[in-house]
């Protein structure tokens, strides 16, 4: 079983190929706004270097955000077309879940910069078994101001919370000022790693889980600004 | 455009063989897919409009448009393939508009086309949307004789082109400042006639005297270039002077005189080219091509040269992918393929 993982949700361009539990290749490149120019050439390259044909794919896992709207559409469009052309399953996976799934600690708070002192985050409890990590989602992905995090997490003050992502230090300052106990993820875990996305995808496909490619869309978590402005002016209709 | 690597699934075809192209378009507020056979034969032309979605905002909202393009992408492709009665495997190439337009929207079909190109190992063709509108003429009127001249005029561009055949064109002239449609919009707003300026000026001009004010026509010497900013300033100065003198403005006369100055400038360069190039037909495209005064004046002048004027029918004036597929076919014959690294260019020129 050959799974391609695609992540264009943040500045990181993530690509990985996993073959039945074995990682064949992984790119994590901090490319900022170049996903459109770089994604397809890199997919072509990873196939070429590994001597694999695109039609050998058995599934595509794609990060659905939160993140850059334009970036997300690039990755999801690519996944949709690969799914449609090769009639293979596609699974959309939260970028925050990818970040958390790489870490074997009990309480996980993955963070993505949403600008203006806000973050996208979700909150997980890691229910470990002998062979696996299972993430229980305590709070689903949301956009929140950093100042509001202590209130959101107030039931977990006695737990040690692992902070993941580029905003981890800023969030740590706010949480520790409110008597939380935190630890910081290692630097290499601050990215949504493409290999983790590939592993999650393969696990979903093994249990027959897939998304409808016609319904698949980014986790925008925010209406378009024009819609927000219009509603503020005219109300909700 | 540079070709990355030539190693496509099949040997590239030439014009003696049937060539099937899937073309995609999402540069503004229509999500469209088409299948063209040998360029001008349209096997399917699916357009899903989002106009109603943007109405309440008084214009296209880029982020809303991009979200909708992503939702409509697979359905329009499926429908186009089904209507054409072919499958992905039958395609010889895939094309998408690469600009000009709204970048977020452009990226949806451009990324889709790249993925199709990679997955099927067929050439990728990036098409200029403005060229698409010109080729809509050739779909509607396949009998158009070559060589020909084309005047393409809209709110974003004003170009005079020479086509030896449909495989490519030479740019004879373009605007050095404002586009003609831009001048219509600016003067219409200035005269309080509203937006879009083209139809508003044309309507007011029908009740006016186009000889009332002799506005300047830019003369850029031997070049075929256009200029409309001097005319725009002249109209504004004239109005300010009249207002200072306390004279009542005759808006209809001003609209008619301004419109005639634009029509004269456009026609003068076109006729200059008609004299120089031995052409069989003349083609208009772009939003300003809908102007009746421009059409009738050019038609009248071309009669003296025994030339017929063509312009696109209404149904091919709106954005569609069939026109993109038509351009793509000729790019295919020229092996003008795009690398997978091509990006959308929101201000792409011809």
XYZ file of C-alpha atoms in Angstrom:
587
model
C 0.000 0.000 0.000
C 1.477 3.288 -1.176
C 0.297 6.534 0.427
C 1.222 10.056 -0.686
C 1.013 12.793 1.967
C 0.586 16.436 0.912
C 0.656 19.417 3.275
C 0.560 23.005 2.004
C -1.369 24.462 4.932
C 1.438 26.467 6.546
C 4.794 27.877 5.404
C 6.019 24.282 5.439
C 5.622 22.343 2.214
C 5.306 18.734 3.348
C 5.448 15.711 1.055
C 5.931 12.078 2.011
C 5.549 8.637 0.513
C 4.830 5.709 2.807
C 4.697 2.132 1.622
C 2.965 -0.302 3.999
C 4.420 1.151 7.169
C 7.783 2.013 5.660
C 8.657 5.656 5.016
C 10.105 5.895 1.519
C 10.698 9.640 1.391
C 9.860 12.907 3.086
C 10.228 16.596 2.268
C 9.617 19.353 4.798
C 10.612 22.663 3.240
C 9.929 26.092 4.657
C 8.943 27.782 1.408
C 6.477 30.424 2.520
C 4.434 31.598 -0.448
C 5.874 29.295 -3.090
C 3.608 26.277 -2.754
C 2.029 26.883 -6.164
C 5.379 26.876 -7.982
C 6.988 24.093 -5.955
C 4.371 21.480 -5.058
C 3.901 19.680 -8.378
C 7.602 19.769 -9.384
C 8.479 18.274 -5.983
C 5.834 15.564 -6.298
C 7.260 14.731 -9.731
C 10.749 14.695 -8.231
C 9.975 12.464 -5.257
C 8.372 9.899 -7.592
C 11.274 10.093 -10.004
C 13.954 9.755 -7.331
C 12.228 6.738 -5.809
C 11.452 5.162 -9.173
C 7.717 5.067 -8.517
C 4.960 5.929 -11.002
C 2.107 8.169 -9.798
C -0.418 5.534 -10.914
C 1.037 3.111 -8.349
C -0.511 5.226 -5.575
C -3.134 3.603 -3.356
C -4.195 6.667 -1.381
C -3.589 10.363 -0.730
C -3.571 12.009 2.701
C -3.867 15.773 2.649
C -3.650 18.392 5.391
C -6.880 20.377 5.640
C -5.631 23.168 7.872
C -6.199 25.455 9.585
C -3.694 27.586 7.732
C -3.289 29.715 4.635
C -6.478 29.583 2.552
C -4.658 29.743 -0.776
C -2.056 27.188 0.320
C -4.751 24.793 1.505
C -6.592 24.997 -1.790
C -3.408 24.081 -3.679
C -2.859 20.884 -1.678
C -6.517 19.868 -1.571
C -6.995 20.475 -5.320
C -4.006 18.221 -6.000
C -5.397 15.498 -3.714
C -8.863 15.708 -5.273
C -7.522 15.280 -8.809
C -5.207 12.387 -7.873
C -8.156 10.699 -6.138
C -10.446 11.290 -9.113
C -7.999 10.209 -11.840
C -6.668 7.064 -10.149
C -9.917 6.204 -8.304
C -8.031 5.971 -5.001
C -9.143 7.051 -1.513
C -8.338 10.534 -0.200
C -8.358 11.500 3.472
C -8.252 15.059 4.749
C -6.492 15.388 8.110
C -6.313 18.399 10.422
C -2.924 20.100 10.382
C -3.176 20.384 14.187
C -3.752 16.626 14.479
C -0.605 16.031 12.400
C 1.400 18.222 14.795
C 0.063 16.458 17.881
C 0.336 12.935 16.463
C 4.107 13.215 16.302
C 4.530 13.493 20.078
C 4.240 10.849 22.807
C 3.207 13.099 25.693
C -0.127 12.967 27.548
C -1.586 16.488 26.944
C -0.921 18.208 23.635
C -1.646 21.747 22.475
C -0.622 22.259 18.818
C -0.536 25.918 17.771
C -0.514 27.663 14.399
C -0.057 31.417 14.090
C -3.346 33.068 13.067
C -1.757 36.568 13.270
C -2.763 39.543 15.418
C -1.982 37.702 18.717
C -4.293 34.862 17.758
C -3.615 31.189 17.208
C -5.373 28.252 15.645
C -5.245 25.423 18.135
C -6.868 22.224 19.272
C -6.281 20.236 22.462
C -5.637 16.500 22.683
C -5.183 13.853 25.305
C -2.835 11.108 24.204
C -4.282 7.747 25.274
C -1.205 5.606 24.830
C -1.297 1.848 24.335
C 1.639 -0.519 24.138
C 2.046 -0.069 20.370
C 0.235 3.088 19.499
C -0.698 6.619 20.385
C -4.379 7.408 20.235
C -5.391 11.058 20.299
C -8.595 11.987 22.032
C -9.715 15.412 20.867
C -10.703 17.459 23.919
C -11.150 20.740 22.059
C -11.673 20.780 18.313
C -9.722 23.180 16.079
C -10.560 26.799 16.732
C -9.171 30.292 16.239
C -8.593 31.986 19.585
C -6.705 34.941 21.023
C -3.639 33.881 23.021
C -4.954 35.807 26.034
C -8.045 33.575 26.130
C -6.112 30.291 26.304
C -5.884 30.114 30.160
C -9.661 30.195 30.367
C -10.109 27.578 27.642
C -7.703 25.208 29.408
C -8.715 26.003 33.010
C -9.687 22.361 33.765
C -6.169 21.177 32.942
C -4.095 23.309 35.326
C -2.782 20.268 37.200
C -1.617 18.560 34.014
C 1.584 19.161 32.149
C 0.634 20.524 28.718
C 3.044 20.114 25.796
C 3.059 23.183 23.547
C 3.784 22.573 19.866
C 4.445 25.062 17.074
C 6.189 28.331 16.375
C 4.022 30.273 18.859
C 4.842 27.915 21.746
C 7.062 30.353 23.689
C 4.597 33.205 23.546
C 1.799 30.876 24.667
C 4.005 29.436 27.428
C 4.518 32.921 28.908
C 0.779 33.506 29.075
C -0.016 30.064 30.518
C 2.770 30.087 33.109
C 1.702 33.544 34.247
C -1.593 31.806 35.026
C 0.027 28.975 37.035
C -0.098 26.335 34.302
C 2.541 23.685 33.976
C 3.912 23.419 30.432
C 6.690 21.880 28.421
C 7.862 22.821 24.949
C 7.950 20.377 22.059
C 11.339 19.770 20.458
C 12.198 22.074 17.566
C 11.723 19.376 14.923
C 8.184 18.777 16.196
C 7.027 22.334 15.630
C 6.206 21.526 12.020
C 3.333 19.367 10.850
C 5.645 16.599 9.624
C 4.730 15.053 6.304
C 5.770 11.577 7.471
C 3.273 11.793 10.340
C 0.552 12.786 7.866
C 1.440 9.783 5.714
C 1.273 7.433 8.712
C -2.099 8.826 9.829
C -3.380 8.527 6.255
C -2.252 4.940 5.948
C -3.936 4.089 9.261
C -7.208 5.652 8.081
C -7.044 3.774 4.769
C -6.299 0.455 6.557
C -9.547 0.817 8.473
C -11.441 1.822 5.332
C -11.824 5.483 6.248
C -11.829 8.014 3.428
C -13.399 11.359 2.507
C -15.764 12.175 -0.337
C -13.499 14.104 -2.730
C -16.502 16.123 -3.909
C -17.132 17.399 -0.373
C -13.526 17.728 0.788
C -12.569 21.297 1.669
C -10.185 23.226 3.922
C -10.915 23.843 7.600
C -11.189 27.576 6.981
C -12.380 28.280 10.580
C -13.170 31.790 9.404
C -15.666 33.288 6.999
C -14.361 35.470 4.191
C -13.787 39.022 5.496
C -16.357 40.457 3.059
C -18.989 38.101 4.521
C -18.111 39.155 8.084
C -18.319 42.841 7.155
C -21.626 42.304 5.386
C -23.125 40.499 8.386
C -21.965 43.216 10.754
C -23.733 45.744 8.564
C -26.910 43.914 7.595
C -27.286 41.053 10.095
C -27.511 37.340 9.581
C -29.502 36.797 6.420
C 7.520 29.626 -21.948
C 10.129 26.984 -21.349
C 9.379 23.292 -21.561
C 10.620 21.362 -18.552
C 11.153 17.843 -19.806
C 9.702 16.280 -22.910
C 8.873 12.744 -21.923
C 5.159 12.541 -22.364
C 3.069 9.382 -22.444
C 2.574 9.426 -26.178
C 4.471 10.860 -29.074
C 3.296 14.440 -29.579
C 0.755 14.670 -32.374
C 0.664 16.998 -35.352
C -2.362 18.574 -36.983
C -3.077 15.539 -39.184
C -4.237 13.681 -36.068
C -7.171 14.273 -33.729
C -6.124 16.174 -30.621
C -8.344 16.252 -27.517
C -7.720 18.907 -24.897
C -9.382 19.436 -21.512
C -9.407 23.163 -20.739
C -10.138 24.789 -17.383
C -10.907 28.379 -16.401
C -11.410 30.063 -12.989
C -9.951 33.548 -13.372
C -12.984 35.442 -12.068
C -16.441 34.239 -11.010
C -17.113 31.389 -13.447
C -15.805 27.874 -12.899
C -15.550 26.303 -16.330
C -14.340 23.154 -18.077
C -14.420 22.289 -21.767
C -13.264 19.573 -24.098
C -12.070 20.714 -27.520
C -11.275 18.495 -30.476
C -8.692 19.974 -32.825
C -9.067 23.409 -31.323
C -12.233 24.928 -32.674
C -14.561 21.940 -32.352
C -16.146 22.214 -28.912
C -17.303 18.835 -27.612
C -18.331 20.170 -24.189
C -18.478 23.643 -22.704
C -19.556 23.659 -19.048
C -19.771 26.964 -17.179
C -20.885 27.218 -13.574
C -21.498 30.838 -12.714
C -21.242 32.256 -9.202
C -22.696 35.636 -10.156
C -25.556 35.369 -7.653
C -23.114 34.658 -4.838
C -21.355 38.005 -5.308
C -24.380 40.160 -6.136
C -24.989 41.398 -2.609
C -21.382 42.601 -2.328
C -21.600 44.717 -5.509
C -18.607 42.976 -7.070
C -16.621 39.758 -7.086
C -15.143 38.907 -3.658
C -11.896 37.025 -4.372
C -11.932 34.727 -1.313
C -15.578 33.773 -1.826
C -14.869 33.098 -5.510
C -11.839 30.920 -4.704
C -13.801 28.824 -2.201
C -16.559 28.262 -4.738
C -14.092 27.340 -7.513
C -12.712 24.561 -5.292
C -16.234 23.191 -4.700
C -17.238 23.317 -8.364
C -13.958 22.048 -9.809
C -14.619 18.289 -9.940
C -18.295 18.600 -10.930
C -17.528 20.798 -13.970
C -14.645 18.537 -15.063
C -16.832 15.417 -14.700
C -19.645 17.024 -16.668
C -17.341 18.199 -19.459
C -15.794 14.734 -19.870
C -19.225 13.092 -19.776
C -20.706 15.473 -22.352
C -17.705 14.977 -24.612
C -18.011 11.211 -24.143
C -14.343 10.765 -23.286
C -12.244 9.791 -20.279
C -9.046 11.215 -18.775
C -7.049 8.567 -20.655
C -8.221 9.948 -24.015
C -6.745 13.414 -23.393
C -3.732 14.620 -25.374
C -3.139 17.691 -23.212
C -4.611 19.733 -20.378
C -4.890 23.516 -20.285
C -5.773 26.191 -17.767
C -5.961 29.949 -17.781
C -2.788 31.178 -16.079
C -3.722 34.877 -16.038
C -4.779 37.624 -15.949
C -7.382 37.386 -13.206
C -7.791 36.854 -9.472
C -4.788 34.892 -8.272
C -6.615 32.746 -5.685
C -9.124 31.632 -8.287
C -6.572 31.090 -11.049
C -4.595 28.779 -8.768
C -7.510 26.349 -8.411
C -7.725 25.275 -12.051
C -4.024 25.830 -12.706
C -3.160 23.422 -9.855
C -5.776 20.974 -11.128
C -4.298 21.115 -14.645
C -0.782 20.564 -13.288
C -1.967 17.512 -11.349
C -3.720 16.094 -14.425
C -0.559 16.696 -16.471
C 1.599 14.872 -13.922
C -0.834 12.020 -13.294
C -1.505 11.264 -16.977
C 1.917 12.303 -18.252
C 0.462 14.679 -20.847
C 1.545 18.250 -21.703
C 0.397 21.188 -19.577
C -0.611 24.372 -21.405
C -0.958 27.746 -19.683
C -3.296 30.055 -21.572
C -3.694 33.825 -21.485
C -7.320 34.688 -20.751
C -7.271 37.664 -23.158
C -6.111 35.394 -25.992
C -9.039 33.158 -25.050
C -11.526 35.948 -25.687
C -9.963 36.540 -29.126
C -10.175 32.843 -30.034
C -13.856 32.797 -29.035
C -14.291 34.546 -32.393
C -12.672 31.686 -34.254
C -14.891 29.125 -32.517
C -17.999 31.098 -33.471
C -16.817 31.899 -37.015
C -14.503 29.128 -38.206
C -14.838 30.549 -41.742
C -12.817 33.671 -40.814
C -10.105 34.083 -43.445
C -6.458 34.595 -42.541
C -4.312 36.581 -42.301
C -6.272 38.920 -40.078
C -6.046 41.865 -37.748
C -7.535 41.833 -34.275
C -8.349 44.781 -32.070
C -8.808 43.571 -28.496
C -10.108 46.216 -26.125
C -11.321 46.036 -22.549
C -10.982 47.673 -19.164
C -7.546 46.118 -18.749
C -5.933 46.211 -22.171
C -5.997 47.705 -25.683
C -3.988 45.720 -28.213
C -3.774 45.590 -32.005
C -2.640 42.168 -33.215
C -1.708 40.611 -36.535
C -2.437 36.905 -37.139
C -0.745 35.187 -40.102
C -2.625 32.046 -39.041
C -4.042 30.930 -35.700
C -0.786 29.506 -34.384
C 0.399 32.833 -33.050
C 0.171 36.567 -33.316
C 2.330 39.620 -33.552
C 1.553 42.606 -31.328
C 1.505 45.694 -33.548
C 0.481 48.188 -30.889
C -0.855 48.560 -27.383
C -1.846 51.357 -25.063
C 0.970 53.345 -23.528
C -1.226 54.507 -20.610
C -4.918 53.810 -19.926
C -6.844 50.983 -21.562
C -9.807 52.168 -23.648
C -12.324 50.595 -21.270
C -10.561 52.233 -18.338
C -10.971 55.617 -20.047
C -14.690 54.915 -20.500
C -14.996 54.030 -16.800
C -13.088 57.073 -15.571
C -14.943 59.571 -17.759
C -18.282 57.941 -16.997
C -17.645 58.331 -13.283
C -16.432 61.897 -13.822
C -19.604 62.789 -15.737
C -21.747 61.081 -13.099
C -22.970 58.400 -15.491
C -22.076 55.391 -13.317
C -20.357 52.023 -13.698
C -19.616 50.165 -15.889
C -18.670 53.153 -18.004
C -18.875 51.613 -21.476
C -22.617 50.998 -21.646
C -23.340 54.188 -19.641
C -21.398 56.456 -22.010
C -22.821 54.691 -25.046
C -26.371 55.210 -23.809
C -25.857 58.915 -23.058
C -24.034 59.398 -26.350
C -27.027 58.189 -28.360
C -28.877 61.370 -27.376
C -25.847 63.613 -27.960
C -23.992 65.319 -30.774
C -20.577 63.751 -31.306
C -19.378 66.838 -33.206
C -20.166 69.138 -30.259
C -16.655 69.230 -28.769
C -13.493 68.501 -30.725
C -11.457 66.514 -28.188
C -7.874 65.591 -29.127
C -6.977 62.253 -30.720
C -3.545 61.059 -29.661
C -1.196 60.677 -32.598
C 1.792 58.547 -31.695
C 3.419 58.891 -35.105
C 4.115 55.789 -37.135
C 3.534 53.445 -34.233
C 0.311 51.508 -33.772
C 0.258 52.369 -30.079
C -2.694 53.943 -28.338
C -2.965 56.617 -25.667
C -6.076 57.747 -23.822
C -4.782 59.680 -20.826
C -4.475 62.965 -22.799
C -8.072 62.630 -23.942
C -9.183 61.943 -20.388
C -7.410 65.104 -19.150
C -8.864 67.142 -22.017
C -12.420 66.120 -21.098
C -11.825 66.961 -17.433
C -10.262 70.336 -18.267
C -13.097 71.170 -20.622
C -15.702 70.383 -17.971
C -13.855 72.375 -15.296
C -13.539 75.379 -17.606
C -17.190 75.282 -18.564
C -18.196 75.016 -14.909
C -15.995 77.972 -13.981
C -17.617 80.029 -16.693
C -20.983 79.027 -15.322
C -22.004 77.305 -18.567
C -24.497 74.486 -18.400
C -22.924 71.127 -19.244
C -24.468 69.111 -22.018
C -23.609 65.657 -20.689
C -24.967 63.779 -23.700
C -22.895 65.882 -26.101
C -19.802 65.373 -23.940
C -20.368 61.620 -23.802
C -20.866 61.458 -27.590
C -17.822 63.637 -28.348
C -15.633 61.636 -25.961
C -16.843 58.322 -27.375
C -16.156 59.521 -30.926
C -12.620 60.531 -29.967
C -11.968 57.008 -28.589
C -13.573 55.386 -31.639
C -11.495 57.582 -33.979
C -8.229 56.748 -32.193
C -8.934 53.013 -32.265
C -10.085 53.094 -35.885
C -7.159 55.232 -37.112
C -4.550 52.702 -35.959
C -6.601 49.803 -37.267
C -6.934 51.409 -40.711
C -3.257 52.281 -40.766
C -2.552 48.573 -40.223
C -5.117 47.557 -42.846
C -3.219 49.696 -45.386
C 0.103 48.151 -44.438
C -0.849 44.489 -43.938
C -2.618 42.534 -46.616
C -5.358 40.961 -44.490
C -8.530 39.062 -45.295
C -10.552 39.921 -42.198
C -10.710 42.012 -39.051
C -11.777 40.770 -35.624
C -12.879 42.649 -32.496
C -12.767 41.263 -28.969
C -12.911 42.407 -25.362
C -15.656 44.195 -23.462
C -15.380 47.452 -25.436
C -16.051 45.474 -28.636
C -19.703 45.514 -27.561
C -19.834 49.279 -28.287
C -22.252 49.704 -31.226
C -20.801 53.016 -32.362
C -17.342 51.472 -32.578
C -18.630 48.449 -34.486
C -20.660 50.440 -37.000
C -17.898 52.993 -37.608
C -15.248 50.321 -38.181
C -17.629 48.317 -40.384
C -18.302 51.423 -42.471
C -14.581 52.110 -42.898
C -13.740 48.479 -43.678
C -16.341 48.342 -46.422
C -14.100 50.675 -48.418
C -11.467 47.932 -48.215
C -13.923 45.109 -48.918
C -13.182 43.639 -45.508
C -15.619 41.981 -43.150
C -15.636 42.719 -39.421
C -16.203 39.858 -36.972
C -17.070 40.112 -33.305
C -17.976 37.408 -30.795
C -21.577 36.371 -30.201
C -22.957 37.195 -26.776
C -22.835 33.603 -25.481
C -19.078 33.432 -26.069
C -18.399 36.872 -24.556
C -18.754 35.621 -20.997
C -15.878 33.641 -19.507
C -15.764 30.027 -20.644
C -13.197 27.274 -21.009
C -13.880 26.414 -24.668
C -12.037 29.580 -25.702
C -9.102 28.523 -23.501
C -9.100 25.113 -25.192
C -9.042 26.760 -28.621
C -5.904 28.754 -27.798
C -4.362 25.686 -26.138
C -4.691 23.643 -29.340
C -2.533 26.100 -31.290
C -0.036 26.250 -28.427
C 0.062 22.447 -28.561
C 0.904 22.543 -32.274
C 3.666 25.050 -31.440
C 4.827 22.832 -28.533
C 4.341 25.838 -26.270
C 4.004 23.883 -23.042
C 4.285 25.070 -19.445
C 6.493 23.509 -16.772
C 4.859 22.218 -13.583
C 6.416 25.224 -11.824
C 4.228 27.732 -13.710
C 2.374 30.083 -11.386
C -0.703 32.221 -11.867
C 0.030 35.743 -13.092
C -2.787 38.114 -12.094
C -1.580 40.814 -14.525
C -0.433 38.623 -17.424
C -0.114 40.565 -20.694
C -0.602 39.269 -24.203
